[in-house]
PDB file of C-alpha atoms in Angstrom:
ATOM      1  CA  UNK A   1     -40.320  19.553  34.653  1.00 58.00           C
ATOM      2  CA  UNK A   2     -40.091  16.120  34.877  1.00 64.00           C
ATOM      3  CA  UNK A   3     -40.305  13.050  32.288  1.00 58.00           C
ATOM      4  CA  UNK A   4     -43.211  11.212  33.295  1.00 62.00           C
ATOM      5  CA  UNK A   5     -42.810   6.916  32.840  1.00 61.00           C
ATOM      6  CA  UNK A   6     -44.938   6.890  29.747  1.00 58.00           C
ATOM      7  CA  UNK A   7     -42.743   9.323  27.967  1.00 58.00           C
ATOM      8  CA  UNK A   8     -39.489   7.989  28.837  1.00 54.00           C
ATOM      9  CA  UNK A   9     -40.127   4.597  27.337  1.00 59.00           C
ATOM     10  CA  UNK A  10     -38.966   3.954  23.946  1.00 59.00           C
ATOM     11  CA  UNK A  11     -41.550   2.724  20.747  1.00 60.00           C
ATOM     12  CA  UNK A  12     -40.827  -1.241  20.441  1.00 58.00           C
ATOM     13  CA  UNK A  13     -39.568  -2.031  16.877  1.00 55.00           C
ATOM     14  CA  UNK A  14     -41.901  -3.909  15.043  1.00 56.00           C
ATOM     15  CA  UNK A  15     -40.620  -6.968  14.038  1.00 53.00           C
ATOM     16  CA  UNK A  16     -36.691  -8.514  13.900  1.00 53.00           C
ATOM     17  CA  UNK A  17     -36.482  -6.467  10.561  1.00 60.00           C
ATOM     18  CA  UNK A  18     -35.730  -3.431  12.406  1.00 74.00           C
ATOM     19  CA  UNK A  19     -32.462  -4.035  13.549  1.00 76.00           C
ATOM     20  CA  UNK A  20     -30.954  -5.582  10.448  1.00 80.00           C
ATOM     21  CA  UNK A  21     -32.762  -2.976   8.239  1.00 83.00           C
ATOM     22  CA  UNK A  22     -30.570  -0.362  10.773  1.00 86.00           C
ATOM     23  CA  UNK A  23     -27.325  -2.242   9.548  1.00 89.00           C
ATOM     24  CA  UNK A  24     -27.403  -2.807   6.006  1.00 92.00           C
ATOM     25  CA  UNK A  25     -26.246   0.986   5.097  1.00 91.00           C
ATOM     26  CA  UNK A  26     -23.419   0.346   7.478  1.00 92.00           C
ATOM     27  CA  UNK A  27     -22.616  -2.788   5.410  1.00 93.00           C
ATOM     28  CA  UNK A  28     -23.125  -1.035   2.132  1.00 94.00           C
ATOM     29  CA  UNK A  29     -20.195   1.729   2.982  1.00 95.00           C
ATOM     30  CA  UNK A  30     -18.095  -0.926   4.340  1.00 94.00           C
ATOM     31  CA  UNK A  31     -18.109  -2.646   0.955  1.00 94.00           C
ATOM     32  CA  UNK A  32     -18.316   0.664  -1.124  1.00 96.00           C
ATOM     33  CA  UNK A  33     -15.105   1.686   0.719  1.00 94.00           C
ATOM     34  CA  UNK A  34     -13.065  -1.838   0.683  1.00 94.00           C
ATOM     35  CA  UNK A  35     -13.601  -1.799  -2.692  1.00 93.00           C
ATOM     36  CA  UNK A  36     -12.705   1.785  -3.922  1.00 95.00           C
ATOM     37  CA  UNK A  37      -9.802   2.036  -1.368  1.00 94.00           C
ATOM     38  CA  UNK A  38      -8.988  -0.996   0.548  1.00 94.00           C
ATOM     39  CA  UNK A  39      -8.086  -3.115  -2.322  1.00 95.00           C
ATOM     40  CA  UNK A  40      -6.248  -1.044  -4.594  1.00 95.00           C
ATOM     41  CA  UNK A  41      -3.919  -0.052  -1.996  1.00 95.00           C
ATOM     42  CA  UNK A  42      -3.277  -3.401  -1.493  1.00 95.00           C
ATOM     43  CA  UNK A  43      -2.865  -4.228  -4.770  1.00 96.00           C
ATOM     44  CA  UNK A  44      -0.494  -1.429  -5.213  1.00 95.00           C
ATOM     45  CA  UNK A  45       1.545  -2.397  -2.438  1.00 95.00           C
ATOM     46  CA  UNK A  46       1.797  -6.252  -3.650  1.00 96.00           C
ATOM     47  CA  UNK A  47       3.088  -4.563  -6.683  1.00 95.00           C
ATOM     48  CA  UNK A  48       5.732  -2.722  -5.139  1.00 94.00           C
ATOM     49  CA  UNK A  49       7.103  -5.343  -3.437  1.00 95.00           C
ATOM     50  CA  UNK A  50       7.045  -7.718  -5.855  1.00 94.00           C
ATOM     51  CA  UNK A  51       9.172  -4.670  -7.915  1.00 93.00           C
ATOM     52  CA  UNK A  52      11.524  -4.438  -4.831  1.00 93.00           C
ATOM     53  CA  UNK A  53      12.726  -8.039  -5.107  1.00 92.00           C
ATOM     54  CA  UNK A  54      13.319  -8.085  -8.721  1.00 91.00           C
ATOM     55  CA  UNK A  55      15.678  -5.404  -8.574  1.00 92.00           C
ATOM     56  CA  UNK A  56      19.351  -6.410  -9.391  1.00 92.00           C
ATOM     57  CA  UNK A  57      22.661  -4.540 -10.126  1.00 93.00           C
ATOM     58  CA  UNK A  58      22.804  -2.377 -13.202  1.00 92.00           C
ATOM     59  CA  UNK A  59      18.706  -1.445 -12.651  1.00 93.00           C
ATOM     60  CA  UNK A  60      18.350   2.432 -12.935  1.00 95.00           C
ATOM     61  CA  UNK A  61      16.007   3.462 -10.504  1.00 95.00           C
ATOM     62  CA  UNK A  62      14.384   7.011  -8.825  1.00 96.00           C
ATOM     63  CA  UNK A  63      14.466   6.789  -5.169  1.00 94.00           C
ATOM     64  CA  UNK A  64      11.343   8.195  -3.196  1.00 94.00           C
ATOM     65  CA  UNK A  65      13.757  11.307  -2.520  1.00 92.00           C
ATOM     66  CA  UNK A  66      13.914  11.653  -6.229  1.00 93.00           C
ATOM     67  CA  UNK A  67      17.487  10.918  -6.874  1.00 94.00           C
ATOM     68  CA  UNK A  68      17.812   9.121  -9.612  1.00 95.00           C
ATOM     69  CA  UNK A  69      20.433   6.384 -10.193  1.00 95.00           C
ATOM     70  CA  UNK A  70      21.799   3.110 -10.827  1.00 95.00           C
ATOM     71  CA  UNK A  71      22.220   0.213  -8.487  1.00 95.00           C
ATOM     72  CA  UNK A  72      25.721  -1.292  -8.309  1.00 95.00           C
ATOM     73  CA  UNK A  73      24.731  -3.638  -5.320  1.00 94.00           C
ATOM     74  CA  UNK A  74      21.866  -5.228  -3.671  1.00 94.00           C
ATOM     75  CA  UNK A  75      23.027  -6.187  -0.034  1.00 93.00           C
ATOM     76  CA  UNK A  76      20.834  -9.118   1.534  1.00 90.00           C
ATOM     77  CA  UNK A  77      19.887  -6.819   4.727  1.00 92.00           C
ATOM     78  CA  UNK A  78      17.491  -4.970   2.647  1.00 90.00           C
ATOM     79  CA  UNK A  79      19.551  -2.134   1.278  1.00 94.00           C
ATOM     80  CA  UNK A  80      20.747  -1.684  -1.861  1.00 95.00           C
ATOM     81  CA  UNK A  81      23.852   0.610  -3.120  1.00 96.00           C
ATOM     82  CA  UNK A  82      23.015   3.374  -5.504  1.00 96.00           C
ATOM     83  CA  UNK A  83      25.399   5.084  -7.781  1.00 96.00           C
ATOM     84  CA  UNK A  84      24.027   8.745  -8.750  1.00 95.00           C
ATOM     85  CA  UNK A  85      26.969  10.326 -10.246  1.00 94.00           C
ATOM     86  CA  UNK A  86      30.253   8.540 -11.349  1.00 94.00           C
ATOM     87  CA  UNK A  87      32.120   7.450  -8.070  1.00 92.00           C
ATOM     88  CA  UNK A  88      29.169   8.719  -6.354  1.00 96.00           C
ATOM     89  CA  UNK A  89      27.587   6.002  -4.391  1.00 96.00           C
ATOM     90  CA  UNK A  90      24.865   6.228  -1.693  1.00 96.00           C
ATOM     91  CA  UNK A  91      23.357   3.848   0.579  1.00 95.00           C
ATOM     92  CA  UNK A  92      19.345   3.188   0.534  1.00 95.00           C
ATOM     93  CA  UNK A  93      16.637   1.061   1.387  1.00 95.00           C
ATOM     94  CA  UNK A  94      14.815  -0.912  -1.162  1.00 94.00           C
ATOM     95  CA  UNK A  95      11.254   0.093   0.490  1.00 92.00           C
ATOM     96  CA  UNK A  96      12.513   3.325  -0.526  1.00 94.00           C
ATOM     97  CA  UNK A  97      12.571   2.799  -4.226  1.00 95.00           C
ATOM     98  CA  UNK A  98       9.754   4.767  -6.029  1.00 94.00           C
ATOM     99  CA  UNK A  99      10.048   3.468  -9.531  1.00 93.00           C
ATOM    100  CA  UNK A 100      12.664   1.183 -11.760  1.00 94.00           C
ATOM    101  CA  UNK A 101      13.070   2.910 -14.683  1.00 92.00           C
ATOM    102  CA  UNK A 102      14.961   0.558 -16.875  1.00 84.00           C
ATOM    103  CA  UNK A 103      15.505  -3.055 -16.160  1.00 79.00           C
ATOM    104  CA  UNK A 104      18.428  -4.873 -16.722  1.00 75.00           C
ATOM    105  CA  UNK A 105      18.405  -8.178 -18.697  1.00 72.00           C
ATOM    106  CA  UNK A 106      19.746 -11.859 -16.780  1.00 66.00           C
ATOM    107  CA  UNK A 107      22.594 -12.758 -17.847  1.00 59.00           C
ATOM    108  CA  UNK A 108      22.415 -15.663 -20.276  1.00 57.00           C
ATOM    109  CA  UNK A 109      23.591 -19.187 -19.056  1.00 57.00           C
TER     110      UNK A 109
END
């Protein structure tokens, strides 16, 4: 019923090899996964913010919600105001903008 002493003791590994030979699969997903997921989430979400702070009045966007519309102002707390239908104006963040559909050019000097 019992484990006798010889039994319960564990095969030495042979050599230092062992143990880094037991951690280079776990270093191969790591890299497999930052590189297929990690980074081009962050390089999608660099993108989008770098979209977010270009936007300026007259942009048309499409809100996360779906609502499409135009900006009429962009309010230094982080929200913008968003016409959607004439007279129509609602209040959103800018994190919340999905896509800028058409730009509007600066304004020459």
């Amino acid at each position: 019923m019992f484990v006798t002493p010889a039994f319960a003791q564990a095969a030495s590994p042979v050599g230092g090899a062992g143990a880094l030979g037991q951690f280079i699969p776990l270093i191969l997903i790591f890299a497999i996964m930052y590189f297929l997921m990690i980074r081009p989430q962050q390089k999608k979400a660099k993108e989008h913010k770098a979209m977010v702070e270009a936007l300026r009045r007259g942009d048309d966007i499409i809100g996360q919600s779906g609502i499409m519309g135009k900006v009429s102002k962009v309010n230094d707390d982080g929200s913008i105001e968003v016409e959607i239908a004439t007279g129509v104006k609602v209040k959103m963040i800018k994190s919340a903008v999905a896509q800028v559909v058409s730009r509007t050019e600066p304004a020459a000097n």
